[in-house]
Tab-separated table of C-alpha atoms in Angstrom:
chain	number	residue	atom	x	y	z
A	1	UNK	CA	-52.016	-13.727	-28.674
A	2	UNK	CA	-50.268	-16.082	-26.307
A	3	UNK	CA	-52.271	-18.356	-24.091
A	4	UNK	CA	-52.850	-16.954	-20.482
A	5	UNK	CA	-50.528	-18.810	-17.965
A	6	UNK	CA	-52.426	-21.243	-15.603
A	7	UNK	CA	-52.619	-19.868	-12.241
A	8	UNK	CA	-51.248	-22.460	-9.529
A	9	UNK	CA	-53.201	-24.258	-6.839
A	10	UNK	CA	-54.839	-21.644	-4.399
A	11	UNK	CA	-53.989	-21.888	-0.649
A	12	UNK	CA	-57.779	-21.683	0.072
A	13	UNK	CA	-60.504	-22.582	-2.317
A	14	UNK	CA	-64.281	-22.902	-1.863
A	15	UNK	CA	-66.002	-24.630	-4.742
A	16	UNK	CA	-69.499	-24.725	-3.087
A	17	UNK	CA	-70.303	-28.012	-4.850
A	18	UNK	CA	-72.953	-29.126	-2.212
A	19	UNK	CA	-70.720	-28.450	0.808
A	20	UNK	CA	-69.357	-25.279	2.323
A	21	UNK	CA	-65.837	-26.867	3.351
A	22	UNK	CA	-62.968	-24.791	2.283
A	23	UNK	CA	-60.032	-26.905	0.702
A	24	UNK	CA	-56.553	-25.931	1.657
A	25	UNK	CA	-53.290	-26.382	-0.458
A	26	UNK	CA	-52.120	-28.833	2.135
A	27	UNK	CA	-54.907	-31.259	1.404
A	28	UNK	CA	-56.923	-30.381	4.697
A	29	UNK	CA	-60.240	-28.558	4.917
A	30	UNK	CA	-61.713	-25.856	6.951
A	31	UNK	CA	-65.409	-26.016	7.866
A	32	UNK	CA	-67.637	-22.963	7.661
A	33	UNK	CA	-69.975	-21.171	10.283
A	34	UNK	CA	-72.881	-19.430	9.528
A	35	UNK	CA	-76.212	-19.640	7.972
A	36	UNK	CA	-77.395	-22.872	6.668
A	37	UNK	CA	-76.092	-23.077	2.847
A	38	UNK	CA	-78.417	-22.297	0.019
A	39	UNK	CA	-77.036	-23.668	-3.336
A	40	UNK	CA	-77.789	-22.733	-6.892
A	41	UNK	CA	-76.231	-23.310	-10.343
A	42	UNK	CA	-72.724	-21.920	-10.491
A	43	UNK	CA	-70.086	-21.361	-13.199
A	44	UNK	CA	-68.615	-24.594	-12.026
A	45	UNK	CA	-71.085	-27.047	-10.358
A	46	UNK	CA	-72.788	-25.052	-7.675
A	47	UNK	CA	-72.653	-21.615	-6.100
A	48	UNK	CA	-73.578	-20.096	-2.773
A	49	UNK	CA	-76.346	-17.830	-2.252
A	50	UNK	CA	-75.408	-14.700	0.029
A	51	UNK	CA	-77.135	-11.470	1.142
A	52	UNK	CA	-80.663	-10.761	2.121
A	53	UNK	CA	-83.816	-10.422	0.146
A	54	UNK	CA	-85.316	-8.368	2.960
A	55	UNK	CA	-82.592	-6.578	4.714
A	56	UNK	CA	-83.355	-8.108	7.852
A	57	UNK	CA	-81.057	-11.229	7.944
A	58	UNK	CA	-77.823	-11.487	6.049
A	59	UNK	CA	-76.865	-14.980	4.535
A	60	UNK	CA	-73.183	-15.439	4.990
A	61	UNK	CA	-70.475	-17.914	5.599
A	62	UNK	CA	-67.378	-17.406	7.856
A	63	UNK	CA	-63.956	-18.903	7.536
A	64	UNK	CA	-60.910	-18.545	9.824
A	65	UNK	CA	-58.147	-17.248	7.525
A	66	UNK	CA	-55.708	-15.700	10.140
A	67	UNK	CA	-52.970	-18.220	8.966
A	68	UNK	CA	-53.770	-17.545	5.218
A	69	UNK	CA	-54.093	-13.747	4.810
A	70	UNK	CA	-50.933	-11.638	5.086
A	71	UNK	CA	-51.017	-7.845	4.973
A	72	UNK	CA	-47.688	-7.922	2.790
A	73	UNK	CA	-49.064	-9.709	-0.205
A	74	UNK	CA	-51.789	-11.929	-1.497
A	75	UNK	CA	-54.746	-12.156	-3.897
A	76	UNK	CA	-58.354	-13.269	-4.024
A	77	UNK	CA	-60.496	-14.278	-6.541
A	78	UNK	CA	-64.110	-15.250	-7.156
A	79	UNK	CA	-67.243	-15.205	-9.440
A	80	UNK	CA	-70.472	-13.420	-8.519
A	81	UNK	CA	-73.790	-13.151	-9.977
A	82	UNK	CA	-76.366	-10.480	-8.816
A	83	UNK	CA	-79.660	-12.146	-8.215
A	84	UNK	CA	-82.002	-9.072	-7.712
A	85	UNK	CA	-79.791	-6.159	-7.858
A	86	UNK	CA	-78.206	-3.779	-10.549
A	87	UNK	CA	-74.883	-2.317	-10.743
A	88	UNK	CA	-76.202	1.278	-9.898
A	89	UNK	CA	-78.789	0.555	-7.239
A	90	UNK	CA	-78.776	2.132	-3.716
A	91	UNK	CA	-77.946	-0.806	-1.298
A	92	UNK	CA	-74.282	-2.120	-0.575
A	93	UNK	CA	-73.597	-5.523	-1.827
A	94	UNK	CA	-70.749	-7.037	0.181
A	95	UNK	CA	-69.006	-10.020	-1.369
A	96	UNK	CA	-65.804	-10.608	0.834
A	97	UNK	CA	-65.027	-9.121	4.087
A	98	UNK	CA	-62.996	-9.470	7.118
A	99	UNK	CA	-61.068	-7.014	9.572
A	100	UNK	CA	-57.992	-7.024	11.828
A	101	UNK	CA	-58.611	-4.530	14.333
A	102	UNK	CA	-59.312	-1.339	12.715
A	103	UNK	CA	-57.979	-2.500	9.280
A	104	UNK	CA	-60.587	-3.393	6.558
A	105	UNK	CA	-60.438	-5.864	3.780
A	106	UNK	CA	-63.542	-5.688	1.761
A	107	UNK	CA	-64.663	-6.307	-1.853
A	108	UNK	CA	-68.157	-4.626	-2.318
A	109	UNK	CA	-70.379	-2.660	-4.431
A	110	UNK	CA	-70.620	0.669	-2.769
A	111	UNK	CA	-73.881	2.254	-2.024
A	112	UNK	CA	-75.824	4.704	-4.211
A	113	UNK	CA	-73.343	4.313	-7.044
A	114	UNK	CA	-72.159	1.880	-9.710
A	115	UNK	CA	-68.653	1.423	-7.959
A	116	UNK	CA	-67.073	-1.936	-7.296
A	117	UNK	CA	-64.412	-1.423	-4.616
A	118	UNK	CA	-61.561	-3.488	-3.067
A	119	UNK	CA	-60.879	-1.583	0.162
A	120	UNK	CA	-57.611	-2.222	2.269
A	121	UNK	CA	-56.296	-0.555	5.137
A	122	UNK	CA	-57.342	1.242	8.531
A	123	UNK	CA	-60.307	3.622	8.292
A	124	UNK	CA	-59.071	7.186	6.942
A	125	UNK	CA	-55.548	5.541	5.685
A	126	UNK	CA	-57.023	2.833	3.675
A	127	UNK	CA	-56.281	2.619	0.022
A	128	UNK	CA	-59.251	1.863	-2.401
A	129	UNK	CA	-59.015	0.197	-6.067
A	130	UNK	CA	-62.405	0.878	-7.773
A	131	UNK	CA	-64.223	0.477	-10.943
A	132	UNK	CA	-67.539	1.451	-12.527
A	133	UNK	CA	-70.011	-1.666	-13.208
A	134	UNK	CA	-73.087	0.067	-14.718
A	135	UNK	CA	-73.708	-2.995	-16.856
A	136	UNK	CA	-74.080	-5.398	-14.100
A	137	UNK	CA	-77.526	-6.938	-13.706
A	138	UNK	CA	-79.530	-9.964	-12.436
A	139	UNK	CA	-78.511	-13.216	-13.886
A	140	UNK	CA	-75.208	-12.257	-15.090
A	141	UNK	CA	-71.775	-13.765	-14.098
A	142	UNK	CA	-68.674	-11.816	-13.402
A	143	UNK	CA	-64.974	-12.846	-12.420
A	144	UNK	CA	-63.578	-10.394	-9.920
A	145	UNK	CA	-59.916	-10.676	-8.565
A	146	UNK	CA	-58.039	-8.147	-6.407
A	147	UNK	CA	-54.273	-8.274	-5.378
A	148	UNK	CA	-52.361	-6.356	-3.019
A	149	UNK	CA	-48.586	-5.853	-2.046
A	150	UNK	CA	-46.298	-3.711	0.058
A	151	UNK	CA	-46.746	-0.995	-2.691
A	152	UNK	CA	-50.134	-1.286	-4.274
A	153	UNK	CA	-53.554	-2.753	-4.536
A	154	UNK	CA	-55.259	-3.879	-7.752
A	155	UNK	CA	-58.768	-4.819	-8.965
A	156	UNK	CA	-59.647	-7.070	-12.017
A	157	UNK	CA	-63.191	-7.657	-13.461
A	158	UNK	CA	-63.761	-10.352	-16.175
A	159	UNK	CA	-60.140	-10.983	-16.725
A	160	UNK	CA	-59.000	-7.311	-17.472
A	161	UNK	CA	-57.362	-4.956	-14.956
A	162	UNK	CA	-59.709	-2.065	-13.860
A	163	UNK	CA	-57.708	-0.264	-11.130
A	164	UNK	CA	-54.289	-0.219	-9.809
A	165	UNK	CA	-53.571	2.038	-6.793
A	166	UNK	CA	-50.429	3.046	-4.914
A	167	UNK	CA	-50.705	2.386	-1.185
A	168	UNK	CA	-51.301	5.760	0.525
A	169	UNK	CA	-49.960	4.322	3.928
A	170	UNK	CA	-48.457	0.955	4.919
A	171	UNK	CA	-50.799	-1.679	5.802
A	172	UNK	CA	-50.401	-2.911	9.287
A	173	UNK	CA	-49.976	-6.534	10.184
A	174	UNK	CA	-53.061	-8.646	10.114
A	175	UNK	CA	-53.483	-9.104	14.065
A	176	UNK	CA	-56.462	-10.517	15.621
A	177	UNK	CA	-57.821	-11.191	11.964
A	178	UNK	CA	-61.629	-11.836	12.084
A	179	UNK	CA	-63.150	-14.643	10.062
A	180	UNK	CA	-63.528	-13.991	6.547
A	181	UNK	CA	-67.204	-13.476	5.464
A	182	UNK	CA	-68.496	-14.886	2.035
A	183	UNK	CA	-71.407	-12.428	1.931
A	184	UNK	CA	-72.162	-9.435	3.969
A	185	UNK	CA	-71.784	-10.936	7.544
A	186	UNK	CA	-72.393	-8.643	10.356
A	187	UNK	CA	-71.695	-5.747	8.041
A	188	UNK	CA	-75.174	-5.960	6.415
A	189	UNK	CA	-76.206	-2.477	7.113
A	190	UNK	CA	-79.825	-3.462	6.516
A	191	UNK	CA	-79.041	-3.814	2.677
A	192	UNK	CA	-81.456	-5.776	0.322
A	193	UNK	CA	-80.056	-7.944	-2.313
A	194	UNK	CA	-78.881	-11.266	-2.798
A	195	UNK	CA	-76.082	-12.857	-4.985
A	196	UNK	CA	-74.432	-15.923	-6.009
A	197	UNK	CA	-70.903	-16.542	-5.114
A	198	UNK	CA	-68.535	-19.400	-6.518
A	199	UNK	CA	-65.087	-20.547	-6.592
A	200	UNK	CA	-63.825	-18.452	-3.861
A	201	UNK	CA	-59.943	-18.632	-3.860
A	202	UNK	CA	-57.067	-17.021	-1.696
A	203	UNK	CA	-53.325	-16.950	-2.537
A	204	UNK	CA	-50.505	-15.972	-0.306
A	205	UNK	CA	-48.804	-14.321	-3.254
A	206	UNK	CA	-49.577	-11.613	-6.003
A	207	UNK	CA	-51.007	-13.376	-9.048
A	208	UNK	CA	-49.651	-12.492	-12.295
A	209	UNK	CA	-51.887	-10.787	-14.970
A	210	UNK	CA	-51.811	-14.051	-16.904
A	211	UNK	CA	-52.765	-16.188	-14.110
A	212	UNK	CA	-55.923	-14.056	-13.332
A	213	UNK	CA	-56.789	-13.991	-16.985
A	214	UNK	CA	-56.441	-17.681	-16.928
A	215	UNK	CA	-58.695	-17.936	-13.942
A	216	UNK	CA	-61.279	-15.997	-15.650
A	217	UNK	CA	-61.187	-17.845	-18.969
A	218	UNK	CA	-61.322	-21.210	-17.468
A	219	UNK	CA	-64.577	-20.889	-15.928
A	220	UNK	CA	-66.031	-18.499	-18.500
A	221	UNK	CA	-65.510	-20.787	-21.218
A	222	UNK	CA	-66.945	-23.695	-19.382
A	223	UNK	CA	-69.935	-21.999	-18.320
A	224	UNK	CA	-70.275	-20.455	-21.774
A	225	UNK	CA	-70.142	-16.892	-20.560
A	226	UNK	CA	-69.785	-14.390	-23.446
A	227	UNK	CA	-66.458	-12.381	-22.667
A	228	UNK	CA	-63.619	-10.526	-24.025
A	229	UNK	CA	-60.220	-11.526	-23.062
A	230	UNK	CA	-56.765	-10.278	-23.953
A	231	UNK	CA	-56.258	-8.706	-27.271
A	232	UNK	CA	-58.954	-10.252	-29.522
A	233	UNK	CA	-62.592	-11.287	-29.054
A	234	UNK	CA	-62.921	-14.686	-30.638
A	235	UNK	CA	-66.411	-15.906	-31.649
A	236	UNK	CA	-68.887	-16.228	-28.710
A	237	UNK	CA	-66.311	-17.893	-26.732
A	238	UNK	CA	-62.716	-18.624	-26.630
A	239	UNK	CA	-61.990	-21.755	-28.629
A	240	UNK	CA	-60.903	-25.013	-27.082
A	241	UNK	CA	-57.465	-26.143	-28.396
A	242	UNK	CA	-58.775	-29.768	-29.179
A	243	UNK	CA	-57.842	-30.166	-32.881
A	244	UNK	CA	-61.642	-29.738	-33.855
A	245	UNK	CA	-63.265	-26.746	-35.281
A	246	UNK	CA	-66.626	-26.015	-33.069
A	247	UNK	CA	-69.345	-23.860	-33.564
A	248	UNK	CA	-68.385	-20.077	-33.415
A	249	UNK	CA	-64.737	-21.033	-33.294
A	250	UNK	CA	-62.104	-19.944	-36.098
A	251	UNK	CA	-58.514	-19.470	-36.715
A	252	UNK	CA	-56.727	-16.179	-36.813
A	253	UNK	CA	-52.946	-15.344	-37.517
A	254	UNK	CA	-51.195	-12.164	-38.166
A	255	UNK	CA	-47.697	-10.886	-38.565
A	256	UNK	CA	-46.305	-7.469	-38.104
A	257	UNK	CA	-42.995	-5.580	-38.897
A	258	UNK	CA	-41.665	-2.572	-37.636
A	259	UNK	CA	-40.222	0.139	-40.053
A	260	UNK	CA	-36.941	1.822	-39.591
A	261	UNK	CA	-38.733	4.541	-37.616
A	262	UNK	CA	-39.874	2.133	-35.046
A	263	UNK	CA	-43.547	2.436	-36.187
A	264	UNK	CA	-45.703	-0.614	-37.322
A	265	UNK	CA	-45.394	-1.005	-41.175
A	266	UNK	CA	-48.800	-1.448	-42.556
A	267	UNK	CA	-47.125	-2.491	-45.916
A	268	UNK	CA	-45.382	-5.340	-44.369
A	269	UNK	CA	-47.826	-6.459	-41.851
A	270	UNK	CA	-50.438	-8.863	-42.931
A	271	UNK	CA	-53.584	-10.777	-41.438
């Protein structure tokens, strides 16, 4: 199995390692507005706490992204850990959200369901890429990525493509784009539930599948997250190519041959 291609530098990145500043590809930073940041251990350094423990006040941060998000194409990537909720509980759990007029851009857990949803477009003419997350629970890290283009939207979870949907209608240009909220923002809807968010990244282009897998594998390995990635599950974590055989690492090789009929030949193939 070939190694996933490393993703290029993001156009916008929030590492949340003791500060809320968003780092831009140009080398400058964008300060956040909103609630006082509360940090906890993340997949890489520290993570930001978002949401509400009582449904009265939602902890969120806001970033101006009008020069970064383009309705024609882009990608978003982040890690999330539920602190006090499960995949199938009742409330909404919003992770990223902004609006341009009546056009929604949201990544969230839908209410009264185990559905994770990436929603893009005006109300009634939007397109949603969704997947079931019944196994999500408190204390578990998951990587989420979404992409959009002029033809489709996609949703990825833990390095795997979960949904691809053709656009039902063209997405209007993002005019008058509101600041991006990391967390529910003003769209809390009285929902109860808190999460950790880490490594929020935005790209002005559609990430390739290998790049999304690489983003997941990079921090999953660093944090020791048990995961499945690519074609094979290798030990408890993906081995580090450092010339040393560590705990739970092992080598694997295979060869396969196609017969004259085009099918895989079991006689010639070997492991």
